[in-house]
Amino acid sequence: MAIKVFSFFFFVYLLVEMHEISAMVPAVIVFGDSTVDPGNNNQISTVLKSNFAPYGRDYFGGQPTGRFSNGRIATDFISEAYGIKPAIPAYLDPKFDIRDFATGVSFASAGTGYDNATSDVLSVIPFWKEMVYYKEFQDKLRGYLGNDIANHHLSESLHLISIGTNDFLENYYTFPTRSSEYPVDKYEIFLIGIASNFIRELYNLGARKIAISGLPPMGCLPLERTTNIMHGSACIEEYNDVAKDFNQKLQDSVTELNRELGGIQLVMSNPYYKLLEMIQNPILFGFENVATACCGTGYFEMSYLCDRMNPFTCSDANKYIFWDSFHPTEKTNFILADHAFKTTLTVFR
């Protein structure tokens, strides 16, 4: 009898423990650009789409979803690592509803940036509109779960932000408007001001667990290397230096916001050095190609230039760090997500 009683209480203990672990992060809620867009751009009028082959050829069922990769993106792997679900749906995808979004949703839009002028370049969803969608989602969640449960759910959910590269490569270094207004260090401060206010608004709406990503070594993207042909297609160190400087400013802002906003758990996830390590030591990760991408010639193709008719696309994306000239392969996404999960995001486990 004593053994049965012990077994019962041990079983109850395990259930409580499992509940507490799963309750740590009941959902992953995502904001940002193409690094974390699972297909919102499919539903808007823009040329920046990837809902066609060969995109998605290594995704579940080999289906293109609008993810800018051959398979899953980093936030899918983070959601899976938390034991939630293997893929995060796009908020604008009509195949999903609040029952799906309750455990994870992405409002991200490929091509967007902190700066409204960046989203205007390719007519994508501006960063502020992602917040509008988030508020709409909150209303739906409260209707689905009830106010008290929904509020608790939101406070325990992990809010992820991945954005910023487009502000420099698609906007600042491409068009003269912002570069004539700001020296680059002042533009960094301008962007971080937008990021900080976005986090404050999330906090005021009930979010307490937030991770914001820094910039990658953006001068090493294949598209940028292609433009640096006069220097042997090496990484553009000016862009990499800007990324490092931006990341330091962002980390400083994160530190300040943690002091300012009581009860918040805010961390910065920095992909810069892990991705650079892959680029500089590819063999350690099983990669063979770092300077060019898998899709097409690997020098400039992205979106509609990377289509099923391109005869140059590689047969094994796992040998490549980059899928197209701007975006990582599924394998790279997994490595970056795994690194973040085991380092920066441990505070949420």
mmCIF file of N, CA, C and O in Angstrom, residues 189-261:
data_model
loop_
_atom_site.group_PDB
_atom_site.id
_atom_site.type_symbol
_atom_site.label_atom_id
_atom_site.label_comp_id
_atom_site.label_asym_id
_atom_site.label_seq_id
_atom_site.Cartn_x
_atom_site.Cartn_y
_atom_site.Cartn_z
ATOM 1 N N ILE A 189 21.974 54.618 -33.679
ATOM 2 C CA ILE A 189 21.271 55.129 -32.499
ATOM 3 C C ILE A 189 19.790 55.340 -32.802
ATOM 4 O O ILE A 189 18.910 55.026 -31.987
ATOM 5 N N PHE A 190 19.511 55.862 -34.015
ATOM 6 C CA PHE A 190 18.124 56.052 -34.460
ATOM 7 C C PHE A 190 17.370 54.716 -34.455
ATOM 8 O O PHE A 190 16.250 54.619 -33.932
ATOM 9 N N LEU A 191 17.984 53.673 -34.991
ATOM 10 C CA LEU A 191 17.342 52.356 -35.054
ATOM 11 C C LEU A 191 17.152 51.762 -33.665
ATOM 12 O O LEU A 191 16.103 51.166 -33.364
ATOM 13 N N ILE A 192 18.142 51.918 -32.812
ATOM 14 C CA ILE A 192 18.049 51.343 -31.468
ATOM 15 C C ILE A 192 16.989 52.059 -30.647
ATOM 16 O O ILE A 192 16.326 51.452 -29.796
ATOM 17 N N GLY A 193 16.776 53.340 -30.930
ATOM 18 C CA GLY A 193 15.675 54.053 -30.287
ATOM 19 C C GLY A 193 14.328 53.428 -30.647
ATOM 20 O O GLY A 193 13.450 53.266 -29.787
ATOM 21 N N ILE A 194 14.175 53.045 -31.918
ATOM 22 C CA ILE A 194 12.942 52.376 -32.366
ATOM 23 C C ILE A 194 12.808 51.020 -31.689
ATOM 24 O O ILE A 194 11.727 50.647 -31.203
ATOM 25 N N ALA A 195 13.900 50.268 -31.634
ATOM 26 C CA ALA A 195 13.882 48.951 -30.991
ATOM 27 C C ALA A 195 13.502 49.076 -29.519
ATOM 28 O O ALA A 195 12.681 48.297 -29.008
ATOM 29 N N SER A 196 14.076 50.045 -28.827
ATOM 30 C CA SER A 196 13.805 50.225 -27.401
ATOM 31 C C SER A 196 12.344 50.580 -27.152
ATOM 32 O O SER A 196 11.708 50.048 -26.225
ATOM 33 N N ASN A 197 11.797 51.448 -27.975
ATOM 34 C CA ASN A 197 10.388 51.816 -27.817
ATOM 35 C C ASN A 197 9.467 50.648 -28.128
ATOM 36 O O ASN A 197 8.400 50.500 -27.501
ATOM 37 N N PHE A 198 9.856 49.820 -29.079
ATOM 38 C CA PHE A 198 9.067 48.625 -29.406
ATOM 39 C C PHE A 198 9.028 47.689 -28.193
ATOM 40 O O PHE A 198 7.982 47.141 -27.837
ATOM 41 N N ILE A 199 10.171 47.506 -27.543
ATOM 42 C CA ILE A 199 10.246 46.645 -26.364
ATOM 43 C C ILE A 199 9.419 47.229 -25.221
ATOM 44 O O ILE A 199 8.713 46.499 -24.503
ATOM 45 N N ARG A 200 9.476 48.545 -25.039
ATOM 46 C CA ARG A 200 8.654 49.187 -24.006
ATOM 47 C C ARG A 200 7.167 48.948 -24.257
ATOM 48 O O ARG A 200 6.396 48.699 -23.315
ATOM 49 N N GLU A 201 6.780 49.009 -25.521
ATOM 50 C CA GLU A 201 5.365 48.783 -25.834
ATOM 51 C C GLU A 201 4.978 47.330 -25.580
ATOM 52 O O GLU A 201 3.892 47.055 -25.052
ATOM 53 N N LEU A 202 5.852 46.390 -25.944
ATOM 54 C CA LEU A 202 5.592 44.991 -25.624
ATOM 55 C C LEU A 202 5.411 44.809 -24.121
ATOM 56 O O LEU A 202 4.497 44.103 -23.657
ATOM 57 N N TYR A 203 6.285 45.441 -23.360
ATOM 58 C CA TYR A 203 6.221 45.363 -21.898
ATOM 59 C C TYR A 203 4.892 45.915 -21.392
ATOM 60 O O TYR A 203 4.219 45.300 -20.540
ATOM 61 N N ASN A 204 4.472 47.054 -21.904
ATOM 62 C CA ASN A 204 3.211 47.661 -21.475
ATOM 63 C C ASN A 204 2.010 46.801 -21.850
ATOM 64 O O ASN A 204 0.945 46.904 -21.223
ATOM 65 N N LEU A 205 2.177 45.953 -22.844
ATOM 66 C CA LEU A 205 1.105 45.048 -23.269
ATOM 67 C C LEU A 205 1.167 43.702 -22.546
ATOM 68 O O LEU A 205 0.382 42.806 -22.845
ATOM 69 N N GLY A 206 2.106 43.566 -21.619
ATOM 70 C CA GLY A 206 2.134 42.355 -20.793
ATOM 71 C C GLY A 206 3.265 41.391 -21.043
ATOM 72 O O GLY A 206 3.411 40.406 -20.318
ATOM 73 N N ALA A 207 4.082 41.624 -22.065
ATOM 74 C CA ALA A 207 5.218 40.723 -22.332
ATOM 75 C C ALA A 207 6.281 40.921 -21.251
ATOM 76 O O ALA A 207 6.587 42.048 -20.862
ATOM 77 N N ARG A 208 6.856 39.811 -20.787
ATOM 78 C CA ARG A 208 7.901 39.881 -19.770
ATOM 79 C C ARG A 208 9.157 39.116 -20.170
ATOM 80 O O ARG A 208 10.217 39.341 -19.597
ATOM 81 N N LYS A 209 9.042 38.222 -21.120
ATOM 82 C CA LYS A 209 10.194 37.443 -21.577
ATOM 83 C C LYS A 209 10.469 37.809 -23.038
ATOM 84 O O LYS A 209 9.680 37.471 -23.927
ATOM 85 N N ILE A 210 11.579 38.514 -23.252
ATOM 86 C CA ILE A 210 11.859 39.056 -24.578
ATOM 87 C C ILE A 210 13.313 38.815 -24.939
ATOM 88 O O ILE A 210 14.216 39.042 -24.127
ATOM 89 N N ALA A 211 13.543 38.341 -26.157
ATOM 90 C CA ALA A 211 14.899 38.190 -26.693
ATOM 91 C C ALA A 211 14.975 38.954 -28.005
ATOM 92 O O ALA A 211 14.121 38.780 -28.880
ATOM 93 N N ILE A 212 15.990 39.789 -28.125
ATOM 94 C CA ILE A 212 16.187 40.557 -29.354
ATOM 95 C C ILE A 212 17.527 40.172 -29.958
ATOM 96 O O ILE A 212 18.530 40.058 -29.251
ATOM 97 N N SER A 213 17.530 39.945 -31.247
ATOM 98 C CA SER A 213 18.742 39.500 -31.924
ATOM 99 C C SER A 213 19.541 40.682 -32.459
ATOM 100 O O SER A 213 18.978 41.669 -32.934
ATOM 101 N N GLY A 214 20.869 40.555 -32.364
ATOM 102 C CA GLY A 214 21.748 41.522 -32.987
ATOM 103 C C GLY A 214 21.927 41.212 -34.461
ATOM 104 O O GLY A 214 21.252 40.343 -35.031
ATOM 105 N N LEU A 215 22.857 41.900 -35.082
ATOM 106 C CA LEU A 215 23.111 41.736 -36.507
ATOM 107 C C LEU A 215 24.168 40.663 -36.758
ATOM 108 O O LEU A 215 25.087 40.477 -35.954
ATOM 109 N N PRO A 216 24.085 39.978 -37.899
ATOM 110 C CA PRO A 216 25.116 39.015 -38.295
ATOM 111 C C PRO A 216 26.288 39.738 -38.950
ATOM 112 O O PRO A 216 26.223 40.964 -39.154
ATOM 113 N N PRO A 217 27.362 39.030 -39.308
ATOM 114 C CA PRO A 217 28.438 39.656 -40.100
ATOM 115 C C PRO A 217 27.936 39.905 -41.517
ATOM 116 O O PRO A 217 28.227 39.145 -42.447
ATOM 117 N N MET A 218 27.161 40.965 -41.669
ATOM 118 C CA MET A 218 26.410 41.173 -42.909
ATOM 119 C C MET A 218 27.304 41.465 -44.106
ATOM 120 O O MET A 218 26.879 41.324 -45.253
ATOM 121 N N GLY A 219 28.548 41.831 -43.865
ATOM 122 C CA GLY A 219 29.469 42.019 -44.973
ATOM 123 C C GLY A 219 29.921 40.720 -45.611
ATOM 124 O O GLY A 219 30.570 40.742 -46.668
ATOM 125 N N CYS A 220 29.561 39.592 -44.976
ATOM 126 C CA CYS A 220 29.947 38.283 -45.510
ATOM 127 C C CYS A 220 28.807 37.580 -46.237
ATOM 128 O O CYS A 220 28.974 36.430 -46.683
ATOM 129 N N LEU A 221 27.660 38.222 -46.358
ATOM 130 C CA LEU A 221 26.577 37.633 -47.140
ATOM 131 C C LEU A 221 27.028 37.533 -48.597
ATOM 132 O O LEU A 221 27.698 38.439 -49.106
ATOM 133 N N PRO A 222 26.685 36.449 -49.286
ATOM 134 C CA PRO A 222 27.153 36.281 -50.670
ATOM 135 C C PRO A 222 26.864 37.466 -51.577
ATOM 136 O O PRO A 222 27.700 37.836 -52.405
ATOM 137 N N LEU A 223 25.701 38.091 -51.408
ATOM 138 C CA LEU A 223 25.360 39.238 -52.257
ATOM 139 C C LEU A 223 26.341 40.383 -52.042
ATOM 140 O O LEU A 223 26.740 41.058 -53.002
ATOM 141 N N GLU A 224 26.741 40.602 -50.805
ATOM 142 C CA GLU A 224 27.694 41.678 -50.515
ATOM 143 C C GLU A 224 29.090 41.319 -51.019
ATOM 144 O O GLU A 224 29.814 42.171 -51.528
ATOM 145 N N ARG A 225 29.481 40.076 -50.899
ATOM 146 C CA ARG A 225 30.783 39.632 -51.426
ATOM 147 C C ARG A 225 30.843 39.831 -52.937
ATOM 148 O O ARG A 225 31.878 40.201 -53.484
ATOM 149 N N THR A 226 29.717 39.579 -53.598
ATOM 150 C CA THR A 226 29.670 39.724 -55.052
ATOM 151 C C THR A 226 29.969 41.155 -55.469
ATOM 152 O O THR A 226 30.636 41.398 -56.485
ATOM 153 N N THR A 227 29.493 42.113 -54.676
ATOM 154 C CA THR A 227 29.742 43.520 -55.010
ATOM 155 C C THR A 227 31.173 43.938 -54.678
ATOM 156 O O THR A 227 31.606 45.017 -55.075
ATOM 157 N N ASN A 228 31.899 43.078 -53.981
ATOM 158 C CA ASN A 228 33.271 43.387 -53.563
ATOM 159 C C ASN A 228 34.297 42.669 -54.438
ATOM 160 O O ASN A 228 35.367 42.272 -53.977
ATOM 161 N N ILE A 229 33.958 42.498 -55.712
ATOM 162 C CA ILE A 229 34.785 41.702 -56.615
ATOM 163 C C ILE A 229 36.179 42.300 -56.804
ATOM 164 O O ILE A 229 37.153 41.573 -57.036
ATOM 165 N N MET A 230 36.308 43.603 -56.663
ATOM 166 C CA MET A 230 37.613 44.245 -56.828
ATOM 167 C C MET A 230 38.582 43.858 -55.718
ATOM 168 O O MET A 230 39.786 44.023 -55.834
ATOM 169 N N HIS A 231 38.022 43.329 -54.617
ATOM 170 C CA HIS A 231 38.854 42.899 -53.497
ATOM 171 C C HIS A 231 38.745 41.390 -53.287
ATOM 172 O O HIS A 231 38.745 40.897 -52.157
ATOM 173 N N GLY A 232 38.623 40.674 -54.415
ATOM 174 C CA GLY A 232 38.612 39.217 -54.355
ATOM 175 C C GLY A 232 37.370 38.622 -53.745
ATOM 176 O O GLY A 232 37.399 37.489 -53.244
ATOM 177 N N SER A 233 36.264 39.364 -53.770
ATOM 178 C CA SER A 233 34.988 38.903 -53.200
ATOM 179 C C SER A 233 35.117 38.541 -51.722
ATOM 180 O O SER A 233 34.450 37.629 -51.225
ATOM 181 N N ALA A 234 35.975 39.259 -51.029
ATOM 182 C CA ALA A 234 36.114 39.065 -49.587
ATOM 183 C C ALA A 234 34.939 39.724 -48.868
ATOM 184 O O ALA A 234 34.177 40.500 -49.451
ATOM 185 N N CYS A 235 34.786 39.410 -47.596
ATOM 186 C CA CYS A 235 33.761 40.071 -46.804
ATOM 187 C C CYS A 235 34.021 41.579 -46.780
ATOM 188 O O CYS A 235 35.178 42.015 -46.790
ATOM 189 N N ILE A 236 32.949 42.350 -46.756
ATOM 190 C CA ILE A 236 33.085 43.801 -46.668
ATOM 191 C C ILE A 236 33.211 44.158 -45.193
ATOM 192 O O ILE A 236 32.214 44.172 -44.448
ATOM 193 N N GLU A 237 34.417 44.447 -44.758
ATOM 194 C CA GLU A 237 34.672 44.649 -43.334
ATOM 195 C C GLU A 237 33.993 45.898 -42.795
ATOM 196 O O GLU A 237 33.673 45.960 -41.601
ATOM 197 N N GLU A 238 33.767 46.892 -43.639
ATOM 198 C CA GLU A 238 33.044 48.077 -43.177
ATOM 199 C C GLU A 238 31.671 47.698 -42.655
ATOM 200 O O GLU A 238 31.226 48.184 -41.597
ATOM 201 N N TYR A 239 30.974 46.823 -43.377
ATOM 202 C CA TYR A 239 29.635 46.389 -42.959
ATOM 203 C C TYR A 239 29.713 45.546 -41.686
ATOM 204 O O TYR A 239 28.855 45.652 -40.801
ATOM 205 N N ASN A 240 30.726 44.704 -41.608
ATOM 206 C CA ASN A 240 30.890 43.892 -40.406
ATOM 207 C C ASN A 240 31.178 44.760 -39.182
ATOM 208 O O ASN A 240 30.684 44.496 -38.082
ATOM 209 N N ASP A 241 31.975 45.791 -39.375
ATOM 210 C CA ASP A 241 32.279 46.697 -38.265
ATOM 211 C C ASP A 241 31.020 47.422 -37.795
ATOM 212 O O ASP A 241 30.820 47.633 -36.588
ATOM 213 N N VAL A 242 30.180 47.815 -38.744
ATOM 214 C CA VAL A 242 28.916 48.456 -38.392
ATOM 215 C C VAL A 242 28.047 47.489 -37.586
ATOM 216 O O VAL A 242 27.431 47.882 -36.580
ATOM 217 N N ALA A 243 28.005 46.228 -38.006
ATOM 218 C CA ALA A 243 27.215 45.226 -37.280
ATOM 219 C C ALA A 243 27.717 45.079 -35.844
ATOM 220 O O ALA A 243 26.917 45.034 -34.901
ATOM 221 N N LYS A 244 29.019 45.009 -35.671
ATOM 222 C CA LYS A 244 29.579 44.868 -34.322
ATOM 223 C C LYS A 244 29.276 46.098 -33.466
ATOM 224 O O LYS A 244 28.938 45.967 -32.279
ATOM 225 N N ASP A 245 29.396 47.269 -34.061
ATOM 226 C CA ASP A 245 29.123 48.497 -33.320
ATOM 227 C C ASP A 245 27.642 48.587 -32.946
ATOM 228 O O ASP A 245 27.287 48.962 -31.816
ATOM 229 N N PHE A 246 26.783 48.241 -33.895
ATOM 230 C CA PHE A 246 25.346 48.235 -33.626
ATOM 231 C C PHE A 246 25.031 47.267 -32.488
ATOM 232 O O PHE A 246 24.247 47.588 -31.578
ATOM 233 N N ASN A 247 25.624 46.082 -32.530
ATOM 234 C CA ASN A 247 25.356 45.071 -31.512
ATOM 235 C C ASN A 247 25.764 45.548 -30.119
ATOM 236 O O ASN A 247 25.078 45.254 -29.130
ATOM 237 N N GLN A 248 26.868 46.262 -30.042
ATOM 238 C CA GLN A 248 27.288 46.777 -28.738
ATOM 239 C C GLN A 248 26.299 47.823 -28.227
ATOM 240 O O GLN A 248 25.932 47.819 -27.047
ATOM 241 N N LYS A 249 25.850 48.692 -29.112
ATOM 242 C CA LYS A 249 24.852 49.687 -28.713
ATOM 243 C C LYS A 249 23.551 49.007 -28.289
ATOM 244 O O LYS A 249 22.888 49.437 -27.327
ATOM 245 N N LEU A 250 23.167 47.973 -29.007
ATOM 246 C CA LEU A 250 21.944 47.248 -28.672
ATOM 247 C C LEU A 250 22.075 46.577 -27.310
ATOM 248 O O LEU A 250 21.136 46.596 -26.501
ATOM 249 N N GLN A 251 23.225 45.975 -27.042
ATOM 250 C CA GLN A 251 23.452 45.351 -25.735
ATOM 251 C C GLN A 251 23.372 46.390 -24.617
ATOM 252 O O GLN A 251 22.792 46.130 -23.552
ATOM 253 N N ASP A 252 23.934 47.552 -24.843
ATOM 254 C CA ASP A 252 23.850 48.625 -23.849
ATOM 255 C C ASP A 252 22.401 49.018 -23.592
ATOM 256 O O ASP A 252 22.000 49.265 -22.437
ATOM 257 N N SER A 253 21.601 49.075 -24.662
ATOM 258 C CA SER A 253 20.185 49.420 -24.523
ATOM 259 C C SER A 253 19.438 48.340 -23.748
ATOM 260 O O SER A 253 18.575 48.648 -22.913
ATOM 261 N N VAL A 254 19.763 47.087 -24.015
ATOM 262 C CA VAL A 254 19.138 45.967 -23.296
ATOM 263 C C VAL A 254 19.437 46.070 -21.801
ATOM 264 O O VAL A 254 18.551 45.871 -20.951
ATOM 265 N N THR A 255 20.660 46.384 -21.474
ATOM 266 C CA THR A 255 21.047 46.541 -20.066
ATOM 267 C C THR A 255 20.239 47.655 -19.403
ATOM 268 O O THR A 255 19.736 47.501 -18.278
ATOM 269 N N GLU A 256 20.092 48.768 -20.102
ATOM 270 C CA GLU A 256 19.332 49.901 -19.566
ATOM 271 C C GLU A 256 17.852 49.541 -19.388
ATOM 272 O O GLU A 256 17.230 49.896 -18.376
ATOM 273 N N LEU A 257 17.286 48.852 -20.355
ATOM 274 C CA LEU A 257 15.866 48.491 -20.280
ATOM 275 C C LEU A 257 15.598 47.492 -19.162
ATOM 276 O O LEU A 257 14.532 47.526 -18.533
ATOM 277 N N ASN A 258 16.537 46.616 -18.900
ATOM 278 C CA ASN A 258 16.374 45.686 -17.777
ATOM 279 C C ASN A 258 16.322 46.434 -16.446
ATOM 280 O O ASN A 258 15.637 46.012 -15.509
ATOM 281 N N ARG A 259 17.038 47.539 -16.353
ATOM 282 C CA ARG A 259 16.984 48.362 -15.139
ATOM 283 C C ARG A 259 15.690 49.183 -15.078
ATOM 284 O O ARG A 259 15.122 49.402 -14.016
ATOM 285 N N GLU A 260 15.243 49.616 -16.246
ATOM 286 C CA GLU A 260 14.081 50.513 -16.318
ATOM 287 C C GLU A 260 12.759 49.810 -16.103
ATOM 288 O O GLU A 260 11.857 50.348 -15.432
ATOM 289 N N LEU A 261 12.618 48.606 -16.679
ATOM 290 C CA LEU A 261 11.328 47.926 -16.709
ATOM 291 C C LEU A 261 11.293 46.801 -15.678
ATOM 292 O O LEU A 261 11.867 45.731 -15.885
#
